[in-house]
Tab-separated table of C-alpha atoms and ligand atoms in Angstrom:
chain	number	residue	atom	x	y	z
Y	1	MET	CA	-15.640	1.944	-12.293
Y	2	SER	CA	-18.297	-0.118	-10.664
Y	3	LEU	CA	-19.357	-3.643	-11.525
Y	4	LYS	CA	-22.629	-5.229	-10.566
Y	5	PHE	CA	-22.203	-8.665	-9.022
Y	6	ASP	CA	-24.613	-11.355	-10.154
Y	7	ILE	CA	-25.445	-13.207	-6.927
Y	8	ARG	CA	-26.208	-16.876	-7.428
Y	9	PRO	CA	-26.714	-18.630	-4.092
Y	10	SER	CA	-25.647	-22.262	-3.979
Y	11	ALA	CA	-28.458	-24.730	-4.747
Y	12	ASN	CA	-27.069	-27.147	-2.172
Y	13	PRO	CA	-25.226	-25.340	0.626
Y	14	THR	CA	-23.618	-27.336	3.431
Y	15	PRO	CA	-26.350	-28.489	5.862
Y	16	GLU	CA	-26.318	-26.531	9.121
Y	17	LYS	CA	-25.349	-29.518	11.288
Y	18	GLU	CA	-22.377	-30.310	9.090
Y	19	ARG	CA	-21.295	-26.670	9.016
Y	20	GLU	CA	-21.537	-26.355	12.789
Y	21	ALA	CA	-19.394	-29.486	13.171
Y	22	LYS	CA	-16.772	-28.049	10.826
Y	23	LEU	CA	-16.740	-24.731	12.680
Y	24	GLU	CA	-16.060	-26.406	15.995
Y	25	ASN	CA	-12.372	-26.901	15.293
Y	26	PRO	CA	-11.607	-25.379	11.908
Y	27	GLY	CA	-7.795	-25.197	12.149
Y	28	PHE	CA	-6.278	-23.100	9.348
Y	29	GLY	CA	-7.026	-23.166	5.639
Y	30	ARG	CA	-8.536	-26.606	5.109
Y	31	ILE	CA	-12.230	-25.826	5.442
Y	32	PHE	CA	-14.025	-23.582	2.979
Y	33	SER	CA	-17.343	-21.777	2.849
Y	34	ASP	CA	-20.052	-22.510	0.263
Y	35	HIS	CA	-19.430	-19.645	-2.148
Y	36	MET	CA	-16.740	-17.741	-3.979
Y	37	ALA	CA	-16.491	-14.435	-5.780
Y	38	ILE	CA	-15.224	-14.423	-9.329
Y	39	VAL	CA	-14.525	-11.612	-11.792
Y	40	ARG	CA	-12.903	-11.958	-15.206
Y	41	TYR	CA	-10.662	-9.691	-17.206
Y	42	THR	CA	-10.180	-9.709	-20.946
Y	43	GLN	CA	-7.877	-7.283	-22.691
Y	44	GLY	CA	-9.947	-4.829	-24.719
Y	45	GLN	CA	-13.041	-5.532	-22.639
Y	46	GLY	CA	-11.804	-4.866	-19.131
Y	47	TRP	CA	-13.313	-6.446	-15.994
Y	48	HIS	CA	-16.569	-8.300	-16.499
Y	49	SER	CA	-18.744	-11.242	-15.442
Y	50	ALA	CA	-18.643	-10.417	-11.700
Y	51	ARG	CA	-20.381	-13.190	-9.803
Y	52	ILE	CA	-20.894	-14.693	-6.397
Y	53	GLU	CA	-21.534	-18.372	-6.937
Y	54	SER	CA	-21.089	-21.878	-5.534
Y	55	ARG	CA	-17.471	-22.649	-4.758
Y	56	ALA	CA	-16.240	-24.891	-7.592
Y	57	ASN	CA	-13.194	-25.818	-9.668
Y	58	PHE	CA	-11.927	-23.408	-12.298
Y	59	PRO	CA	-11.772	-24.827	-15.776
Y	60	LEU	CA	-8.097	-24.154	-16.598
Y	61	ASP	CA	-6.430	-24.962	-19.882
Y	62	PRO	CA	-3.076	-26.770	-19.467
Y	63	ALA	CA	-1.502	-23.890	-21.408
Y	64	GLY	CA	-2.984	-21.283	-19.031
Y	65	ALA	CA	-0.247	-18.700	-18.437
Y	66	VAL	CA	-0.213	-18.965	-14.622
Y	67	LEU	CA	0.770	-22.629	-14.831
Y	68	HIS	CA	3.953	-21.749	-16.715
Y	69	TYR	CA	5.085	-18.255	-15.802
Y	70	ALA	CA	3.484	-17.822	-12.388
Y	71	GLN	CA	1.638	-14.550	-12.825
Y	72	GLU	CA	-0.249	-14.877	-9.552
Y	73	ILE	CA	-0.919	-12.487	-6.671
Y	74	PHE	CA	-3.002	-12.760	-3.527
Y	75	GLU	CA	-4.208	-11.043	-0.388
Y	76	GLY	CA	-5.247	-12.145	3.085
Y	77	LEU	CA	-7.744	-10.484	5.414
Y	78	LYS	CA	-10.377	-11.569	7.913
Y	79	ALA	CA	-14.021	-11.014	8.785
Y	80	TYR	CA	-14.638	-10.834	12.553
Y	81	ARG	CA	-17.942	-11.448	14.326
Y	82	ARG	CA	-18.786	-8.715	16.813
Y	83	ASP	CA	-20.544	-9.395	20.124
Y	84	ASP	CA	-23.683	-7.711	18.740
Y	85	GLY	CA	-23.755	-10.286	15.913
Y	86	GLY	CA	-22.504	-7.863	13.254
Y	87	VAL	CA	-19.404	-8.405	11.148
Y	88	ASN	CA	-16.231	-6.299	10.801
Y	89	LEU	CA	-13.538	-6.155	8.179
Y	90	PHE	CA	-10.181	-4.632	9.138
Y	91	ARG	CA	-8.694	-2.133	6.643
Y	92	PRO	CA	-9.968	-3.861	3.462
Y	93	ASP	CA	-9.077	-0.682	1.529
Y	94	ALA	CA	-5.426	-1.275	2.405
Y	95	ASN	CA	-5.621	-4.816	0.995
Y	96	ALA	CA	-7.288	-3.484	-2.163
Y	97	ARG	CA	-4.516	-0.917	-2.655
Y	98	ARG	CA	-1.761	-3.445	-2.026
Y	99	PHE	CA	-3.412	-5.818	-4.505
Y	100	GLN	CA	-3.150	-3.074	-7.129
Y	101	ASN	CA	0.531	-2.570	-6.352
Y	102	SER	CA	1.112	-6.297	-6.629
Y	103	ALA	CA	-0.707	-6.386	-9.988
Y	104	GLU	CA	1.379	-3.484	-11.242
Y	105	ARG	CA	4.675	-5.195	-10.347
Y	106	MET	CA	3.595	-8.483	-11.905
Y	107	ALA	CA	2.377	-6.780	-15.108
Y	108	MET	CA	-1.183	-7.954	-14.404
Y	109	ALA	CA	-4.476	-6.107	-14.913
Y	110	LYS	CA	-5.263	-3.777	-12.020
Y	111	LEU	CA	-8.544	-4.528	-10.305
Y	112	PRO	CA	-10.399	-1.354	-9.222
Y	113	GLU	CA	-10.352	-1.007	-5.429
Y	114	ASP	CA	-14.140	-0.810	-5.209
Y	115	VAL	CA	-14.534	-4.106	-7.099
Y	116	PHE	CA	-12.043	-5.801	-4.750
Y	117	ILE	CA	-13.929	-4.542	-1.690
Y	118	GLU	CA	-17.356	-5.336	-3.143
Y	119	ALA	CA	-16.277	-8.923	-3.930
Y	120	VAL	CA	-15.030	-9.408	-0.371
Y	121	GLU	CA	-18.123	-7.870	1.216
Y	122	GLN	CA	-20.587	-9.800	-0.938
Y	123	LEU	CA	-18.837	-13.071	-0.141
Y	124	VAL	CA	-18.842	-12.318	3.581
Y	125	ARG	CA	-22.552	-11.467	3.482
Y	126	ILE	CA	-23.609	-14.621	1.678
Y	127	ASP	CA	-21.348	-16.850	3.805
Y	128	ARG	CA	-21.874	-15.051	7.119
Y	129	ALA	CA	-22.934	-18.318	8.765
Y	130	TRP	CA	-19.351	-19.535	8.211
Y	131	ILE	CA	-17.818	-16.939	10.535
Y	132	PRO	CA	-16.889	-18.769	13.736
Y	133	GLY	CA	-17.807	-17.170	17.042
Y	134	GLY	CA	-15.391	-16.370	19.869
Y	135	GLU	CA	-11.805	-15.728	18.833
Y	136	GLY	CA	-12.259	-17.362	15.443
Y	137	SER	CA	-12.682	-15.489	12.171
Y	138	LEU	CA	-13.369	-16.004	8.482
Y	139	TYR	CA	-10.087	-15.820	6.583
Y	140	LEU	CA	-10.606	-14.263	3.150
Y	141	ARG	CA	-8.271	-15.034	0.307
Y	142	PRO	CA	-8.575	-12.748	-2.722
Y	143	PHE	CA	-6.263	-13.814	-5.561
Y	144	MET	CA	-5.689	-13.358	-9.262
Y	145	ILE	CA	-4.284	-15.697	-11.896
Y	146	ALA	CA	-3.212	-15.235	-15.509
Y	147	SER	CA	-5.598	-17.341	-17.573
Y	148	GLU	CA	-4.674	-16.643	-21.182
Y	149	VAL	CA	-4.009	-19.831	-23.167
Y	150	PHE	CA	-0.600	-19.029	-24.611
Y	151	LEU	CA	2.948	-20.277	-24.066
Y	152	GLY	CA	4.664	-17.090	-25.242
Y	153	VAL	CA	6.409	-15.136	-22.506
Y	154	LYS	CA	4.448	-11.901	-22.076
Y	155	PRO	CA	1.881	-10.452	-19.679
Y	156	SER	CA	-1.339	-12.433	-19.984
Y	157	ALA	CA	-4.268	-10.830	-21.813
Y	158	GLU	CA	-6.787	-12.579	-19.534
Y	159	TYR	CA	-7.131	-12.895	-15.776
Y	160	ILE	CA	-9.393	-14.498	-13.212
Y	161	PHE	CA	-9.871	-12.665	-9.923
Y	162	SER	CA	-11.499	-14.669	-7.172
Y	163	VAL	CA	-12.146	-14.586	-3.433
Y	164	ILE	CA	-12.566	-17.706	-1.322
Y	165	ALA	CA	-13.275	-17.900	2.408
Y	166	SER	CA	-11.992	-20.257	5.083
Y	167	PRO	CA	-13.166	-20.268	8.701
Y	168	VAL	CA	-10.210	-20.307	11.097
Y	169	GLY	CA	-9.980	-20.883	14.814
Y	170	SER	CA	-8.007	-18.775	17.205
Y	171	TYR	CA	-4.435	-19.175	15.982
Y	172	PHE	CA	-3.288	-19.882	19.510
Y	173	LYS	CA	-5.447	-21.606	22.057
Y	174	GLY	CA	-4.732	-20.096	25.466
Y	175	GLY	CA	-2.515	-17.258	24.268
Y	176	PRO	CA	0.300	-17.233	21.754
Y	177	ALA	CA	3.198	-19.596	22.391
Y	178	PRO	CA	6.576	-18.012	21.571
Y	179	VAL	CA	8.012	-19.264	18.278
Y	180	SER	CA	11.582	-20.233	17.512
Y	181	ILE	CA	13.104	-18.907	14.324
Y	182	TRP	CA	15.952	-20.055	12.109
Y	183	VAL	CA	18.241	-17.484	10.472
Y	184	SER	CA	18.558	-18.415	6.816
Y	185	GLU	CA	22.126	-18.025	5.653
Y	186	ASN	CA	21.871	-20.133	2.500
Y	187	TYR	CA	18.778	-18.557	0.992
Y	188	THR	CA	17.526	-15.005	0.574
Y	189	ARG	CA	13.962	-13.885	-0.008
Y	190	ALA	CA	14.201	-10.662	-1.975
Y	191	ALA	CA	16.597	-8.199	-3.557
Y	192	ILE	CA	16.153	-4.551	-4.540
Y	193	GLY	CA	14.252	-4.458	-7.826
Y	194	GLY	CA	12.755	-7.880	-7.215
Y	195	THR	CA	9.291	-8.833	-5.987
Y	196	GLY	CA	9.851	-8.867	-2.210
Y	197	ALA	CA	7.459	-5.973	-1.631
Y	198	VAL	CA	4.488	-7.571	-3.367
Y	199	LYS	CA	2.266	-10.467	-2.401
Y	200	CYS	CA	2.911	-12.957	-5.180
Y	201	GLY	CA	2.824	-16.721	-4.862
Y	202	GLY	CA	6.307	-16.955	-6.350
Y	203	ASN	CA	7.831	-15.373	-3.240
Y	204	TYR	CA	6.351	-18.175	-1.197
Y	205	ALA	CA	7.511	-20.876	-3.616
Y	206	ALA	CA	11.041	-19.515	-3.259
Y	207	SER	CA	10.811	-19.407	0.554
Y	208	LEU	CA	9.718	-22.994	1.137
Y	209	ARG	CA	13.184	-24.523	0.954
Y	210	ALA	CA	14.407	-22.111	3.632
Y	211	GLN	CA	11.321	-22.824	5.742
Y	212	ALA	CA	12.016	-26.567	5.410
Y	213	GLU	CA	15.579	-25.905	6.621
Y	214	ALA	CA	14.119	-24.132	9.658
Y	215	ILE	CA	11.971	-27.176	10.445
Y	216	ASP	CA	15.005	-29.460	9.982
Y	217	HIS	CA	16.740	-27.419	12.682
Y	218	GLY	CA	13.814	-27.784	15.053
Y	219	CYS	CA	12.529	-24.231	14.491
Y	220	ASP	CA	9.019	-23.007	13.722
Y	221	GLN	CA	9.789	-20.287	11.195
Y	222	VAL	CA	12.573	-18.898	9.044
Y	223	VAL	CA	13.865	-15.308	9.145
Y	224	PHE	CA	15.594	-13.905	6.063
Y	225	LEU	CA	18.607	-11.589	5.858
Y	226	ASP	CA	19.154	-8.930	3.184
Y	227	ALA	CA	20.445	-10.237	-0.146
Y	228	ILE	CA	23.445	-7.880	-0.435
Y	229	GLU	CA	25.303	-7.900	2.884
Y	230	ARG	CA	23.589	-10.961	4.298
Y	231	ARG	CA	23.475	-9.181	7.664
Y	232	TYR	CA	20.294	-7.178	8.041
Y	233	ILE	CA	17.061	-8.755	9.238
Y	234	GLU	CA	14.307	-8.566	6.637
Y	235	GLU	CA	11.266	-10.595	7.660
Y	236	LEU	CA	9.928	-14.109	8.158
Y	237	GLY	CA	8.491	-16.182	5.303
Y	238	GLY	CA	5.088	-14.556	5.735
Y	239	MET	CA	5.322	-12.145	8.668
Y	240	ASN	CA	7.054	-8.849	9.462
Y	241	ILE	CA	9.218	-8.422	12.534
Y	242	PHE	CA	9.555	-5.920	15.415
Y	243	PHE	CA	12.142	-5.427	18.162
Y	244	VAL	CA	11.453	-3.844	21.567
Y	245	PHE	CA	14.283	-2.221	23.573
Y	246	ASP	CA	14.870	-1.513	27.244
Y	247	ASP	CA	14.225	2.246	26.784
Y	248	GLY	CA	10.722	1.381	25.509
Y	249	SER	CA	11.536	2.227	21.889
Y	250	MET	CA	10.866	-0.137	19.009
Y	251	LEU	CA	12.456	-0.940	15.687
Y	252	THR	CA	11.251	-2.646	12.534
Y	253	PRO	CA	13.120	-3.145	9.243
Y	254	PRO	CA	12.422	-0.435	6.635
Y	255	LEU	CA	10.188	-0.951	3.599
Y	256	GLY	CA	11.828	-1.711	0.265
Y	257	THR	CA	12.417	-5.404	-0.138
Y	258	ILE	CA	10.001	-6.541	2.585
Y	259	LEU	CA	6.249	-6.966	2.260
Y	260	PRO	CA	4.487	-3.839	3.566
Y	261	GLY	CA	2.304	-5.601	6.117
Y	262	ILE	CA	-0.977	-4.002	7.151
Y	263	THR	CA	-0.439	-5.395	10.642
Y	264	ARG	CA	3.047	-3.818	10.631
Y	265	ASP	CA	1.596	-0.467	9.573
Y	266	SER	CA	-1.167	-0.700	12.204
Y	267	ILE	CA	1.325	-1.486	14.958
Y	268	ILE	CA	3.481	1.508	14.010
Y	269	ALA	CA	0.378	3.747	14.127
Y	270	LEU	CA	-0.792	2.379	17.503
Y	271	MET	CA	2.655	2.741	19.062
Y	272	LYS	CA	2.983	6.304	17.771
Y	273	ASP	CA	-0.465	7.057	19.277
Y	274	SER	CA	0.863	6.028	22.659
Y	275	GLY	CA	4.026	8.099	22.247
Y	276	VAL	CA	6.425	5.227	21.572
Y	277	ARG	CA	9.227	5.843	19.136
Y	278	VAL	CA	9.260	3.271	16.332
Y	279	ARG	CA	12.328	3.428	14.121
Y	280	GLU	CA	12.150	1.913	10.637
Y	281	GLU	CA	15.814	1.044	10.374
Y	282	ALA	CA	18.134	-1.748	9.370
Y	283	TYR	CA	19.077	-4.085	12.236
Y	284	SER	CA	21.757	-6.721	11.836
Y	285	ILE	CA	21.750	-10.263	13.128
Y	286	ASP	CA	25.019	-9.522	15.003
Y	287	GLN	CA	23.450	-6.533	16.751
Y	288	TRP	CA	20.406	-8.619	17.605
Y	289	ARG	CA	22.608	-11.262	19.206
Y	290	LYS	CA	24.553	-8.603	21.159
Y	291	ASP	CA	21.453	-6.753	22.316
Y	292	ALA	CA	19.821	-9.988	23.452
Y	293	ALA	CA	22.956	-10.855	25.453
Y	294	SER	CA	23.319	-7.396	27.047
Y	295	GLY	CA	19.630	-7.153	27.936
Y	296	LYS	CA	19.151	-4.064	25.748
Y	297	LEU	CA	16.689	-6.070	23.675
Y	298	LYS	CA	13.571	-6.895	25.662
Y	299	GLU	CA	11.306	-8.515	23.103
Y	300	ALA	CA	11.012	-9.501	19.477
Y	301	PHE	CA	7.835	-10.511	17.714
Y	302	ALA	CA	6.500	-11.356	14.278
Y	303	CYS	CA	3.214	-9.984	12.939
Y	304	GLY	CA	0.723	-10.612	10.159
Y	305	THR	CA	-3.004	-11.014	9.575
Y	306	ALA	CA	-3.148	-14.766	10.171
Y	307	ALA	CA	-1.417	-14.931	13.568
Y	308	VAL	CA	-1.702	-11.198	14.510
Y	309	ILE	CA	1.378	-11.236	16.767
Y	310	SER	CA	3.745	-14.121	17.492
Y	311	PRO	CA	6.336	-13.514	20.192
Y	312	ILE	CA	9.784	-14.813	19.256
Y	313	GLY	CA	11.322	-16.827	22.075
Y	314	LYS	CA	14.439	-18.239	20.486
Y	315	VAL	CA	16.708	-17.533	17.528
Y	316	CYS	CA	18.764	-20.343	16.017
Y	317	SER	CA	21.528	-20.087	13.446
Y	318	ALA	CA	24.603	-21.873	12.183
Y	319	ASN	CA	26.557	-19.665	14.670
Y	320	GLY	CA	24.584	-20.791	17.689
Y	321	ASP	CA	21.272	-20.072	19.407
Y	322	PHE	CA	20.086	-17.326	21.724
Y	323	ALA	CA	16.926	-16.738	23.738
Y	324	ILE	CA	14.793	-13.593	23.919
Y	325	SER	CA	12.939	-12.428	27.043
Y	326	GLY	CA	13.785	-15.764	28.611
Y	327	GLY	CA	11.849	-17.568	25.885
Y	328	ALA	CA	8.543	-16.180	27.149
Y	329	ALA	CA	5.916	-13.922	25.543
Y	330	GLY	CA	6.734	-10.309	26.451
Y	331	PRO	CA	4.295	-7.688	27.762
Y	332	VAL	CA	4.626	-5.298	24.797
Y	333	ALA	CA	3.802	-8.033	22.273
Y	334	MET	CA	0.890	-9.254	24.368
Y	335	GLY	CA	-0.473	-5.749	25.004
Y	336	LEU	CA	-0.313	-4.872	21.309
Y	337	ARG	CA	-1.950	-8.120	20.387
Y	338	LYS	CA	-4.883	-7.430	22.701
Y	339	LYS	CA	-5.215	-3.871	21.449
Y	340	LEU	CA	-5.304	-4.954	17.793
Y	341	VAL	CA	-7.674	-7.855	18.369
Y	342	ASP	CA	-10.015	-5.646	20.428
Y	343	ILE	CA	-10.193	-3.156	17.548
Y	344	GLN	CA	-10.765	-5.933	15.013
Y	345	TYR	CA	-13.668	-7.418	16.998
Y	346	GLY	CA	-15.135	-3.984	17.721
Y	347	ARG	CA	-14.559	-4.230	21.475
Y	348	THR	CA	-12.782	-0.898	21.759
Y	349	ASN	CA	-12.760	2.429	19.958
Y	350	ASP	CA	-11.208	2.639	16.539
Y	351	PRO	CA	-9.269	5.926	16.404
Y	352	HIS	CA	-8.011	5.436	12.833
Y	353	ASN	CA	-11.324	4.320	11.272
Y	354	TRP	CA	-9.866	0.950	10.341
Y	355	ILE	CA	-13.092	-1.003	10.780
Y	356	LYS	CA	-15.532	-1.476	7.951
Y	357	LYS	CA	-18.853	-2.905	9.145
Y	358	VAL	CA	-20.177	-5.366	6.583
Y	359	LEU	CA	-23.200	-6.448	8.595
I	1	PLP	C1	1.115	-11.079	3.926
I	1	PLP	C2	2.530	-10.982	4.360
I	1	PLP	C3	2.911	-10.321	5.541
I	1	PLP	C4	1.919	-9.740	6.526
I	1	PLP	O1	1.083	-8.791	5.964
I	1	PLP	P1	-0.268	-8.392	6.701
I	1	PLP	O2	-0.875	-7.384	5.790
I	1	PLP	O3	0.089	-7.843	8.021
I	1	PLP	O4	-1.074	-9.638	6.816
I	1	PLP	C5	4.251	-10.232	5.831
I	1	PLP	N1	5.189	-10.772	5.036
I	1	PLP	C6	4.857	-11.437	3.903
I	1	PLP	C7	5.937	-12.011	3.066
I	1	PLP	C8	3.531	-11.562	3.527
I	1	PLP	O5	3.216	-12.231	2.412
């Protein structure tokens, strides 16, 4: 299926001076571009009314299904400005596929992959002036909400798919600072059969209390354990996790209840390219503590689209704290980070054809 987008440029876009001022120090997620993509779904009619238009409020009835039963899914990807002035997307097809899986799990209408990608590309083209230079990027947030006006509990018969764009600065000025993480023993994130493997807002709602507990303990982020044995490392609130050992091998928790990160998948592929063994295996918090103490564990890092790679410097829990690689950013994490970022910005070859040039 293919939908034609009706492109309606904003009648009063942000003046250039104002935009340039906003792009100087955009931070994360508070500044937005001038336009949005929007596509509607109605049962019986399918996807329709695809538009690129001025960013504006949605009219939403107070009985709109999403407000009551939380049928909501989202994605996150970035547009990167190349040195030649062109613009890259990184694996947008993978986001489109994951969005379909999320829709399936949440009993929502599945958006065709080509419509997802077209919406993202059209928005990037019209708002290209909002892509910061240097190490900044334009963060793209595709999402879908259930919009049927009905309080009965059932899958909604109507949906709104939209994409908004937010310029973001380099996540870390002057290289990534190692983060400290808090091991959540009171709260879990996901169980088998649940929604841990899909990108739905509800997962985040349920993680915020644990994240607040991490902050209360002076940590940056929370890491969750499995819901059954409460032993095996799963992932952070919004990032996957990797471990690097003294024999050069790596380990990351297996898919199932964790979110299948595109950064995670890309890291596994890049490491395999360079002959490094990456095991997708369960790893317990006790083993982590032991391996950190014995020196068998060299590095640990978190990964995701927003921050790319965040080295983990310290782990805190109710049973005491321990440091990793002396609390500093390790060479494997930093090397991988550079490799990924260089591919994203088109500064090096792209052996897996991950880059989609939009401009
Ligand atoms: C989005 C997300 C990630 C990272 O996925 P990427 O595709 O690498 O950005 C990891 N964990 C959770 C819970 C997420 O929502």
